[in-house]
C-alpha cells in the first residue's frame, strides 16, 4: 500500500569469513566504527572531547549534515571527520586493505591540513603494528557529508570503508546485499581512537611539512644562484 516501506529481499546480515553481507552496510558500518572507537576510548581512559554525530537523510542530499552545519550545532573550531562507506567499484579501493583516508569526493577536495594529519597518524600506527593497514584515496563515486561540513565553515577530513555492491547493485545487474570487510571496520575504529588521542599535533604535522619544503626551497635557490 501507499506509504509502506519496501525492502530488497537479500540477507539482513550474514558473515562469510571476514566479509559481512547486509542489506544496509552503508552506513551502519560507519556508525559501528564510531561507536567502537568511543568504546575503545572509554575502556582505555583516553583524554579528549570526542562527539559521535549521527545524521540522517544523507542519501537524499546530505540533509542532516547540512542542517547541522547551518545551525552551528557543532562547536566552532571543531575538527570534523565525516565517516561513511564508499563504493569500491571500478578499482577505487580494495576491501581488506584497511580503512580509507578520503582525500575528496566527486565534487570537493577536503581540508589538506586535516588529511595530512590523518595520514601521518595512520602511517605511525602502521609502523608500530604491521597488522594495521590503511589506504589513501580520492573516492569519487558520489558526494559525502564532508563536502557540506567543509564548504559551510568546518575544517573537515573524511574516512571510509570500501563498500561492495554499492546501493545493493550486484554483479550482472542483480540486486545483492552490500558488503564490507570486518578488518576494515576494526581498523577504522583503531584509527579514530589514535586520532582522538593525537588532535593536538595537527598544527605540528602541517608546520613540519611546510618547514621541510621551505628548507628544500632555500637550498635549491642557493644552488641555482651559485651556479650562475
Coordinates of C-alpha atoms in Angstrom, one line a residue:
X1 CA 0.0 0.0 0.0
X2 CA 1.0 3.6 -0.4
X3 CA 3.2 4.6 2.5
X4 CA 4.6 1.1 3.2
X5 CA 8.3 0.6 3.3
X6 CA 9.8 -1.7 0.6
X7 CA 13.0 -3.6 1.3
X8 CA 15.2 -5.7 -1.0
X9 CA 14.9 -9.4 -0.4
X10 CA 18.5 -10.0 0.4
X11 CA 20.5 -11.1 3.5
X12 CA 19.7 -9.0 6.5
X13 CA 23.1 -9.8 7.9
X14 CA 25.4 -12.7 7.2
X15 CA 29.2 -13.1 7.8
X16 CA 31.3 -15.2 5.4
X17 CA 34.9 -15.3 6.5
X18 CA 35.9 -11.6 7.0
X19 CA 33.1 -10.2 4.7
X20 CA 29.9 -9.0 6.2
X21 CA 26.9 -9.2 3.8
X22 CA 24.0 -7.0 4.8
X23 CA 21.0 -5.1 3.3
X24 CA 22.4 -1.8 4.6
X25 CA 26.2 -1.7 5.3
X26 CA 26.1 1.9 4.2
X27 CA 26.2 3.5 6.6
X28 CA 25.5 1.2 9.6
X29 CA 29.1 0.0 9.3
X30 CA 30.3 3.6 9.6
X31 CA 28.2 4.1 12.8
X32 CA 29.6 0.9 14.2
X33 CA 33.2 2.1 13.7
X34 CA 32.4 5.4 15.5
X35 CA 30.7 3.6 18.4
X36 CA 33.6 1.1 18.6
X37 CA 36.1 3.9 18.7
X38 CA 34.2 5.6 21.6
X39 CA 34.1 2.2 23.4
X40 CA 37.9 1.8 23.0
X41 CA 38.5 5.4 24.3
X42 CA 36.3 4.9 27.4
X43 CA 37.9 1.5 28.1
X44 CA 41.4 2.9 27.9
X45 CA 40.6 6.2 29.7
X46 CA 41.8 8.2 26.7
X47 CA 41.6 12.0 27.3
X48 CA 39.9 14.5 25.0
X49 CA 36.5 15.6 23.9
X50 CA 35.0 13.5 21.1
X51 CA 31.5 13.7 19.8
X52 CA 29.9 11.0 17.6
X53 CA 27.3 12.8 15.5
X54 CA 24.8 10.6 13.7
X55 CA 22.8 12.3 11.0
X56 CA 20.1 11.1 8.7
X57 CA 18.8 11.7 5.1
X58 CA 22.3 11.6 3.7
X59 CA 21.1 9.8 0.6
X60 CA 18.6 12.5 -0.4
X61 CA 21.0 15.4 -0.3
X62 CA 23.1 15.5 2.9
X63 CA 20.1 16.9 4.7
X64 CA 21.2 16.1 8.2
X65 CA 24.8 17.2 7.8
X66 CA 23.8 20.5 6.0
X67 CA 21.3 21.3 8.8
X68 CA 23.9 20.6 11.5
X69 CA 26.4 22.9 9.7
X70 CA 23.9 25.7 9.1
X71 CA 22.7 25.9 12.7
X72 CA 26.2 25.5 14.0
X73 CA 25.3 22.6 16.2
X74 CA 29.0 21.6 16.4
X75 CA 31.4 23.8 18.4
X76 CA 33.1 26.5 16.3
X77 CA 36.6 25.3 15.6
X78 CA 35.6 21.7 15.9
X79 CA 37.8 19.2 13.9
X80 CA 35.2 17.3 11.8
X81 CA 35.9 13.9 10.2
X82 CA 33.0 12.6 8.1
X83 CA 32.5 8.8 8.2
X84 CA 30.9 6.5 5.6
X85 CA 31.1 3.5 3.3
X86 CA 32.1 4.3 -0.2
X87 CA 31.8 2.4 -3.5
X88 CA 34.9 0.4 -4.4
X89 CA 33.6 -0.2 -8.0
X90 CA 36.0 0.4 -10.8
X91 CA 39.0 -0.3 -8.6
X92 CA 38.6 2.8 -6.5
X93 CA 39.7 0.9 -3.3
X94 CA 40.2 -2.6 -2.0
X95 CA 38.3 -4.4 0.7
X96 CA 40.6 -5.8 3.4
X97 CA 43.3 -3.3 2.7
X98 CA 42.4 -1.2 5.6
X99 CA 40.3 2.0 6.3
X100 CA 40.4 4.7 3.7
X101 CA 41.6 8.2 4.4
X102 CA 39.4 10.0 1.9
X103 CA 41.0 12.9 0.2
X104 CA 37.9 14.1 -1.5
X105 CA 34.7 13.1 -3.4
X106 CA 33.3 13.7 -6.8
X107 CA 32.6 17.4 -6.0
X108 CA 35.2 18.6 -3.5
X109 CA 38.7 18.2 -2.1
X110 CA 38.6 18.2 1.7
X111 CA 41.0 20.0 4.1
X112 CA 44.6 19.3 3.1
X113 CA 45.7 20.1 6.6
X114 CA 43.3 17.5 8.2
X115 CA 44.1 14.9 5.5
X116 CA 47.8 15.3 6.1
X117 CA 47.5 14.8 9.8
X118 CA 45.2 11.8 9.4
X119 CA 47.7 10.2 7.0
X120 CA 50.6 10.9 9.4
X121 CA 48.6 9.3 12.3
X122 CA 47.8 6.2 10.1
X123 CA 51.4 5.9 9.0
X124 CA 52.7 5.9 12.5
X125 CA 50.1 3.4 13.6
X126 CA 51.1 1.1 10.7
X127 CA 54.8 1.5 11.7
X128 CA 54.0 0.4 15.2
X129 CA 51.8 -2.5 14.2
X130 CA 52.4 -4.4 10.9
X131 CA 48.8 -5.8 11.1
X132 CA 47.4 -2.3 10.7
X133 CA 47.0 -1.1 7.1
X134 CA 45.3 1.8 5.5
X135 CA 44.5 3.4 2.1
X136 CA 44.5 7.0 1.0
X137 CA 42.2 7.6 -1.9
X138 CA 40.0 10.1 -3.8
X139 CA 36.7 8.3 -3.6
X140 CA 34.8 9.9 -6.5
X141 CA 31.7 7.6 -6.5
X142 CA 29.5 10.3 -5.1
X143 CA 29.3 13.3 -2.7
X144 CA 29.8 12.8 1.0
X145 CA 28.9 14.8 4.1
X146 CA 32.4 16.1 4.4
X147 CA 31.7 18.4 1.5
X148 CA 28.8 20.0 3.3
X149 CA 30.7 20.5 6.5
X150 CA 33.8 21.8 4.8
X151 CA 32.1 24.2 2.5
X152 CA 29.9 25.5 5.3
X153 CA 32.8 26.5 7.5
X154 CA 34.0 23.5 9.5
X155 CA 37.5 22.3 8.6
X156 CA 36.8 18.7 7.6
X157 CA 38.5 15.5 6.7
X158 CA 36.9 12.1 5.8
X159 CA 37.4 8.4 6.3
X160 CA 35.5 5.5 4.9
X161 CA 35.4 1.8 4.2
X162 CA 35.4 0.1 0.8
X163 CA 31.8 -0.9 0.0
X164 CA 30.9 -3.8 -2.2
X165 CA 27.5 -3.9 -4.1
X166 CA 27.0 -0.2 -3.6
X167 CA 23.3 0.6 -3.0
X168 CA 22.5 -3.1 -3.4
X169 CA 23.7 -3.1 -7.0
X170 CA 25.2 -6.5 -7.5
X171 CA 27.0 -8.1 -10.5
X172 CA 25.2 -8.5 -13.8
X173 CA 22.5 -6.0 -12.8
X174 CA 21.2 -8.1 -9.9
X175 CA 20.1 -6.9 -6.5
X176 CA 22.5 -8.0 -3.8
X177 CA 23.5 -7.4 -0.2
X178 CA 26.1 -4.7 0.4
X179 CA 29.5 -5.9 1.7
X180 CA 32.2 -4.6 4.0
X181 CA 35.4 -6.2 5.4
X182 CA 35.3 -6.7 9.1
X183 CA 39.0 -5.9 9.3
X184 CA 38.4 -2.5 7.7
X185 CA 35.7 -1.7 10.3
X186 CA 38.0 -2.6 13.1
X187 CA 40.9 -0.7 11.5
X188 CA 38.8 2.4 11.2
X189 CA 37.9 2.2 14.9
X190 CA 41.6 1.9 15.8
X191 CA 42.5 4.8 13.6
X192 CA 39.8 7.0 15.1
X193 CA 40.9 6.1 18.6
X194 CA 44.5 7.1 17.8
X195 CA 43.4 10.3 16.1
X196 CA 41.3 11.3 19.2
X197 CA 44.5 11.0 21.3
X198 CA 46.5 13.0 18.8
X199 CA 44.5 16.0 17.8
X200 CA 46.9 18.5 19.4
X201 CA 49.5 17.5 16.8
X202 CA 47.5 18.6 13.8
X203 CA 49.2 22.0 13.6
X204 CA 52.7 20.5 14.2
X205 CA 52.3 18.0 11.4
X206 CA 51.4 20.7 9.0
X207 CA 54.1 23.1 10.2
X208 CA 56.8 20.4 10.0
X209 CA 55.8 19.6 6.4
X210 CA 55.8 23.3 5.5
X211 CA 59.2 23.9 7.0
X212 CA 60.6 20.9 5.2
X213 CA 59.6 22.3 1.8
X214 CA 60.8 25.8 2.8
X215 CA 64.2 24.4 3.6
X216 CA 64.3 22.5 0.4
X217 CA 63.3 25.6 -1.5
X218 CA 66.1 27.7 0.2
X219 CA 68.7 25.1 -0.5
X220 CA 67.6 24.7 -4.1
X221 CA 67.6 28.5 -4.6
X222 CA 71.1 28.8 -3.1
X223 CA 72.4 26.1 -5.5
X224 CA 70.8 27.8 -8.5
X225 CA 72.3 31.1 -7.6
X226 CA 75.7 29.6 -7.0
X227 CA 75.6 28.0 -10.5
X228 CA 75.1 31.3 -12.3

